[in-house]
Amino acid sequence: MIEFRPDLPKYEQLAAEIRRRISDGVYQPGAPIPGEPRLAEEFHIARRTARKAIELLIKAGDVYTARSIGTFVSQPPQETPGSTAE
Amino acid sequence: MIEFRPDLPKYEQLAAEIRRRISDGVYQPGAPIPGEPRLAEEFHIARRTARKAIELLIKAGDVYTARSIGTFVSQPPQETPGSTAE
DNA sequence: AGATATTTGTTCGTATGTATC
DNA sequence: GGATACATACGAACAAATATC
């Protein structure tokens, strides 16, 4: 039985969704994103799978986690060093 | 790429390597060996393959595993039953 | 001080699907 | 078809750090 797999793994889909929410300002820099148990529940996936999505985001520098505290959106790198930013 | 099998399966090779390390005292009786994720990473194999190697060692009595905890080197059987052992 | 709950971090145990030999 | 091997995924449990009561 031929079985293509047009969709990405769940953990990649979740990582993309979280990135989308960061881009949209739903999750703002410095603010926490939902915890692993919450994400697992919301997306109907295992906690370990939610964690794998977060691990992708950590490696990419999009978020950082503080153990026992939570996961937070990284501060975006200053892109216009000549402007009023400080 | 034609691949005869001059070598054993990876999981047997890994099992042999772990046995070697036990013999050499790198992994000592009662002490833990690296977990499946660690072995998979170190030897560049899938976690499932690392597990198969450990399963061989378990069947042989070389190690034992405690779920969610880790895998440990078995205590060697007393070989001189006539001595102070009881 | 002690106990409890929460959250990240990690592990073993298991199953499924895919691919190759 | 079976054996090997990989990636994905769920489940359960343990561990450590933190916060709260």
mmCIF file of C-alpha atoms (C1' of nucleotides) in Angstrom:
data_model
loop_
_atom_site.group_PDB
_atom_site.id
_atom_site.type_symbol
_atom_site.label_atom_id
_atom_site.label_comp_id
_atom_site.label_asym_id
_atom_site.label_seq_id
_atom_site.Cartn_x
_atom_site.Cartn_y
_atom_site.Cartn_z
ATOM 1 C CA MET A 1 0.000 0.000 0.000
ATOM 2 C CA ILE A 2 1.547 3.226 -1.133
ATOM 3 C CA GLU A 3 1.614 5.805 1.593
ATOM 4 C CA PHE A 4 2.967 9.230 0.928
ATOM 5 C CA ARG A 5 3.221 11.530 3.872
ATOM 6 C CA PRO A 6 2.252 14.972 2.801
ATOM 7 C CA ASP A 7 2.354 16.309 6.352
ATOM 8 C CA LEU A 8 5.271 17.029 8.577
ATOM 9 C CA PRO A 9 5.843 15.346 11.931
ATOM 10 C CA LYS A 10 3.667 16.653 14.723
ATOM 11 C CA TYR A 11 6.570 18.208 16.571
ATOM 12 C CA GLU A 12 7.542 20.193 13.476
ATOM 13 C CA GLN A 13 3.986 21.302 12.958
ATOM 14 C CA LEU A 14 3.756 22.472 16.541
ATOM 15 C CA ALA A 15 7.068 24.292 16.288
ATOM 16 C CA ALA A 16 5.788 26.070 13.193
ATOM 17 C CA GLU A 17 2.562 26.991 14.950
ATOM 18 C CA ILE A 18 4.414 28.462 17.906
ATOM 19 C CA ARG A 19 6.661 30.426 15.552
ATOM 20 C CA ARG A 20 3.532 31.739 13.863
ATOM 21 C CA ARG A 21 2.150 32.905 17.172
ATOM 22 C CA ILE A 22 5.396 34.614 18.010
ATOM 23 C CA SER A 23 5.382 36.379 14.645
ATOM 24 C CA ASP A 24 1.774 37.384 15.199
ATOM 25 C CA GLY A 25 2.565 38.776 18.605
ATOM 26 C CA VAL A 26 0.381 36.279 20.413
ATOM 27 C CA TYR A 27 3.461 35.242 22.368
ATOM 28 C CA GLN A 28 5.598 38.321 22.943
ATOM 29 C CA PRO A 29 9.343 38.584 23.598
ATOM 30 C CA GLY A 30 10.153 37.901 27.216
ATOM 31 C CA ALA A 31 6.705 36.500 27.884
ATOM 32 C CA PRO A 32 6.119 32.829 28.578
ATOM 33 C CA ILE A 33 4.566 30.416 26.148
ATOM 34 C CA PRO A 34 2.224 27.711 27.431
ATOM 35 C CA GLY A 35 3.941 24.947 29.355
ATOM 36 C CA GLU A 36 4.545 21.500 27.965
ATOM 37 C CA PRO A 37 1.484 19.975 29.648
ATOM 38 C CA ARG A 38 -0.721 22.746 28.268
ATOM 39 C CA LEU A 39 0.632 22.412 24.740
ATOM 40 C CA ALA A 40 0.228 18.657 24.888
ATOM 41 C CA GLU A 41 -3.387 19.050 25.915
ATOM 42 C CA GLU A 42 -4.220 21.812 23.456
ATOM 43 C CA PHE A 43 -2.768 19.969 20.474
ATOM 44 C CA HIS A 44 -3.723 16.492 21.611
ATOM 45 C CA ILE A 45 -0.196 15.184 21.566
ATOM 46 C CA ALA A 46 2.120 13.581 24.086
ATOM 47 C CA ARG A 47 4.107 15.836 26.361
ATOM 48 C CA ARG A 48 7.329 14.383 24.982
ATOM 49 C CA THR A 49 6.249 15.406 21.497
ATOM 50 C CA ALA A 50 5.468 18.938 22.662
ATOM 51 C CA ARG A 51 8.889 19.034 24.225
ATOM 52 C CA LYS A 52 10.535 18.025 20.959
ATOM 53 C CA ALA A 53 8.872 20.989 19.302
ATOM 54 C CA ILE A 54 10.244 23.265 21.996
ATOM 55 C CA GLU A 55 13.683 21.714 21.610
ATOM 56 C CA LEU A 56 13.622 22.738 17.964
ATOM 57 C CA LEU A 57 12.744 26.292 18.941
ATOM 58 C CA ILE A 58 15.470 26.357 21.574
ATOM 59 C CA LYS A 59 18.095 25.241 19.084
ATOM 60 C CA ALA A 60 16.874 27.887 16.677
ATOM 61 C CA GLY A 61 17.084 30.505 19.389
ATOM 62 C CA ASP A 62 13.407 31.387 19.211
ATOM 63 C CA VAL A 63 12.744 30.570 22.848
ATOM 64 C CA TYR A 64 14.642 29.673 25.972
ATOM 65 C CA THR A 65 13.593 27.637 28.973
ATOM 66 C CA ALA A 66 14.248 28.029 32.653
ATOM 67 C CA ARG A 67 13.949 24.752 34.483
ATOM 68 C CA SER A 68 11.009 24.537 36.821
ATOM 69 C CA ILE A 69 9.914 27.973 35.649
ATOM 70 C CA GLY A 70 8.808 27.868 32.057
ATOM 71 C CA THR A 71 9.648 28.651 28.451
ATOM 72 C CA PHE A 72 9.938 32.209 27.213
ATOM 73 C CA VAL A 73 10.100 33.975 23.874
ATOM 74 C CA SER A 74 13.610 35.188 23.136
ATOM 75 C CA GLN A 75 14.315 38.855 22.661
ATOM 76 C CA PRO A 76 14.648 39.421 18.925
ATOM 77 C CA PRO A 77 18.123 40.493 17.828
ATOM 78 C CA GLN A 78 18.339 44.205 17.150
ATOM 79 C CA GLU A 79 18.120 44.445 13.384
ATOM 80 C CA THR A 80 18.498 48.192 12.801
ATOM 81 C CA PRO A 81 21.479 49.150 14.919
ATOM 82 C CA GLY A 82 21.469 52.684 13.541
ATOM 83 C CA SER A 83 17.968 53.635 14.607
ATOM 84 C CA THR A 84 16.492 54.752 17.899
ATOM 85 C CA ALA A 85 16.820 51.339 19.413
ATOM 86 C CA GLU A 86 18.999 51.138 22.523
ATOM 87 C CA MET B 1 25.656 0.422 -2.671
ATOM 88 C CA ILE B 2 26.243 -3.304 -2.363
ATOM 89 C CA GLU B 3 26.656 -4.259 1.239
ATOM 90 C CA PHE B 4 27.553 -7.770 2.193
ATOM 91 C CA ARG B 5 27.657 -8.285 5.881
ATOM 92 C CA PRO B 6 31.233 -8.713 6.859
ATOM 93 C CA ASP B 7 30.262 -7.293 10.209
ATOM 94 C CA LEU B 8 27.627 -8.163 12.725
ATOM 95 C CA PRO B 9 24.427 -6.193 13.166
ATOM 96 C CA LYS B 10 24.887 -2.867 14.867
ATOM 97 C CA TYR B 11 23.035 -3.935 17.964
ATOM 98 C CA GLU B 12 25.350 -6.908 18.369
ATOM 99 C CA GLN B 13 28.365 -4.725 17.862
ATOM 100 C CA LEU B 14 27.121 -2.318 20.468
ATOM 101 C CA ALA B 15 26.388 -5.138 22.892
ATOM 102 C CA ALA B 16 29.936 -6.412 22.404
ATOM 103 C CA GLU B 17 31.348 -2.942 22.985
ATOM 104 C CA ILE B 18 29.414 -2.542 26.214
ATOM 105 C CA ARG B 19 30.581 -5.954 27.375
ATOM 106 C CA ARG B 20 34.106 -4.862 26.619
ATOM 107 C CA ARG B 21 33.689 -1.781 28.754
ATOM 108 C CA ILE B 22 32.299 -3.851 31.582
ATOM 109 C CA SER B 23 35.251 -6.215 31.373
ATOM 110 C CA ASP B 24 37.611 -3.272 31.327
ATOM 111 C CA GLY B 25 35.962 -1.799 34.366
ATOM 112 C CA VAL B 26 34.814 1.287 32.529
ATOM 113 C CA TYR B 27 31.304 0.373 33.611
ATOM 114 C CA GLN B 28 31.480 -1.135 37.058
ATOM 115 C CA PRO B 29 29.061 -3.497 38.827
ATOM 116 C CA GLY B 30 26.118 -1.629 40.250
ATOM 117 C CA ALA B 31 26.978 1.508 38.321
ATOM 118 C CA PRO B 32 24.814 2.772 35.474
ATOM 119 C CA ILE B 33 25.746 2.535 31.832
ATOM 120 C CA PRO B 34 24.782 5.385 29.508
ATOM 121 C CA GLY B 35 21.082 5.544 28.754
ATOM 122 C CA GLU B 36 19.539 4.612 25.449
ATOM 123 C CA PRO B 37 19.449 8.207 24.185
ATOM 124 C CA ARG B 38 23.097 8.678 25.061
ATOM 125 C CA LEU B 39 24.194 5.431 23.407
ATOM 126 C CA ALA B 40 22.162 6.260 20.319
ATOM 127 C CA GLU B 41 23.892 9.594 20.070
ATOM 128 C CA GLU B 42 27.385 8.335 20.808
ATOM 129 C CA PHE B 43 27.226 5.506 18.278
ATOM 130 C CA HIS B 44 25.097 7.328 15.746
ATOM 131 C CA ILE B 45 22.340 4.767 15.759
ATOM 132 C CA ALA B 46 18.608 4.815 16.413
ATOM 133 C CA ARG B 47 17.410 4.553 19.970
ATOM 134 C CA ARG B 48 15.542 1.388 19.053
ATOM 135 C CA THR B 49 18.801 -0.191 17.957
ATOM 136 C CA ALA B 50 20.545 0.784 21.178
ATOM 137 C CA ARG B 51 17.675 -0.779 23.057
ATOM 138 C CA LYS B 52 18.071 -4.062 21.150
ATOM 139 C CA ALA B 53 21.694 -4.186 22.228
ATOM 140 C CA ILE B 54 20.679 -3.685 25.833
ATOM 141 C CA GLU B 55 18.035 -6.369 25.495
ATOM 142 C CA LEU B 56 20.764 -8.813 24.538
ATOM 143 C CA LEU B 57 22.747 -7.858 27.610
ATOM 144 C CA ILE B 58 19.681 -8.207 29.811
ATOM 145 C CA LYS B 59 18.965 -11.689 28.505
ATOM 146 C CA ALA B 60 22.582 -12.616 29.128
ATOM 147 C CA GLY B 61 22.354 -11.237 32.649
ATOM 148 C CA ASP B 62 25.106 -8.697 32.122
ATOM 149 C CA VAL B 63 22.931 -5.734 32.988
ATOM 150 C CA TYR B 64 19.515 -4.990 34.368
ATOM 151 C CA THR B 65 17.274 -2.006 33.836
ATOM 152 C CA ALA B 66 15.013 -0.079 36.133
ATOM 153 C CA ARG B 67 12.243 1.647 34.257
ATOM 154 C CA SER B 68 12.558 5.396 33.989
ATOM 155 C CA ILE B 69 15.787 5.173 35.950
ATOM 156 C CA GLY B 70 18.477 3.576 33.875
ATOM 157 C CA THR B 71 20.446 0.443 33.111
ATOM 158 C CA PHE B 72 23.006 -0.930 35.527
ATOM 159 C CA VAL B 73 25.836 -3.427 35.411
ATOM 160 C CA SER B 74 24.890 -6.656 37.188
ATOM 161 C CA GLN B 75 26.799 -7.868 40.180
ATOM 162 C CA PRO B 76 29.062 -10.697 39.016
ATOM 163 C CA PRO B 77 28.021 -14.110 40.352
ATOM 164 C CA GLN B 78 30.205 -15.459 43.133
ATOM 165 C CA GLU B 79 32.517 -17.878 41.384
ATOM 166 C CA THR B 80 34.129 -19.635 44.345
ATOM 167 C CA PRO B 81 31.148 -21.097 46.219
ATOM 168 C CA GLY B 82 33.385 -22.812 48.709
ATOM 169 C CA SER B 83 34.741 -19.632 50.213
ATOM 170 C CA THR B 84 33.224 -17.136 52.636
ATOM 171 C CA ALA B 85 30.205 -16.551 50.460
ATOM 172 C CA GLU B 86 26.750 -17.387 51.866
ATOM 173 C "C1'" DA C 1 10.718 24.258 58.840
ATOM 174 C "C1'" DG C 2 8.012 21.099 56.325
ATOM 175 C "C1'" DA C 3 4.849 19.605 52.798
ATOM 176 C "C1'" DT C 4 2.727 20.097 48.393
ATOM 177 C "C1'" DA C 5 2.092 21.424 43.681
ATOM 178 C "C1'" DT C 6 4.052 22.889 39.312
ATOM 179 C "C1'" DT C 7 7.264 22.694 35.534
ATOM 180 C "C1'" DT C 8 11.190 21.452 33.041
ATOM 181 C "C1'" DG C 9 14.453 17.530 32.145
ATOM 182 C "C1'" DT C 10 15.251 12.703 31.492
ATOM 183 C "C1'" DT C 11 14.600 7.703 31.246
ATOM 184 C "C1'" DC C 12 12.756 3.175 30.130
ATOM 185 C "C1'" DG C 13 8.866 0.536 27.692
ATOM 186 C "C1'" DT C 14 6.197 0.005 23.725
ATOM 187 C "C1'" DA C 15 4.066 0.549 19.138
ATOM 188 C "C1'" DT C 16 3.724 1.917 14.283
ATOM 189 C "C1'" DG C 17 5.304 3.091 9.672
ATOM 190 C "C1'" DT C 18 8.953 3.185 6.273
ATOM 191 C "C1'" DA C 19 12.923 1.424 3.900
ATOM 192 C "C1'" DT C 20 16.485 -1.840 2.789
ATOM 193 C "C1'" DC C 21 18.723 -6.249 2.447
ATOM 194 C "C1'" DG D 1 8.763 -12.813 4.276
ATOM 195 C "C1'" DG D 2 11.987 -12.057 7.830
ATOM 196 C "C1'" DA D 3 15.831 -9.380 9.914
ATOM 197 C "C1'" DT D 4 17.926 -5.035 10.380
ATOM 198 C "C1'" DA D 5 17.491 -0.123 11.044
ATOM 199 C "C1'" DC D 6 15.586 4.443 11.155
ATOM 200 C "C1'" DA D 7 12.089 8.132 12.637
ATOM 201 C "C1'" DT D 8 8.029 9.240 14.857
ATOM 202 C "C1'" DA D 9 4.877 8.930 18.729
ATOM 203 C "C1'" DC D 10 2.504 7.745 23.066
ATOM 204 C "C1'" DG D 11 2.773 6.368 27.948
ATOM 205 C "C1'" DA D 12 4.537 6.127 32.570
ATOM 206 C "C1'" DA D 13 7.698 7.167 35.933
ATOM 207 C "C1'" DC D 14 11.563 9.396 38.138
ATOM 208 C "C1'" DA D 15 14.405 13.604 39.103
ATOM 209 C "C1'" DA D 16 15.439 18.383 40.236
ATOM 210 C "C1'" DA D 17 14.348 23.153 40.821
ATOM 211 C "C1'" DT D 18 11.066 26.458 41.928
ATOM 212 C "C1'" DA D 19 7.044 28.510 44.058
ATOM 213 C "C1'" DT D 20 3.487 28.408 47.341
ATOM 214 C "C1'" DC D 21 1.093 27.275 51.464
#
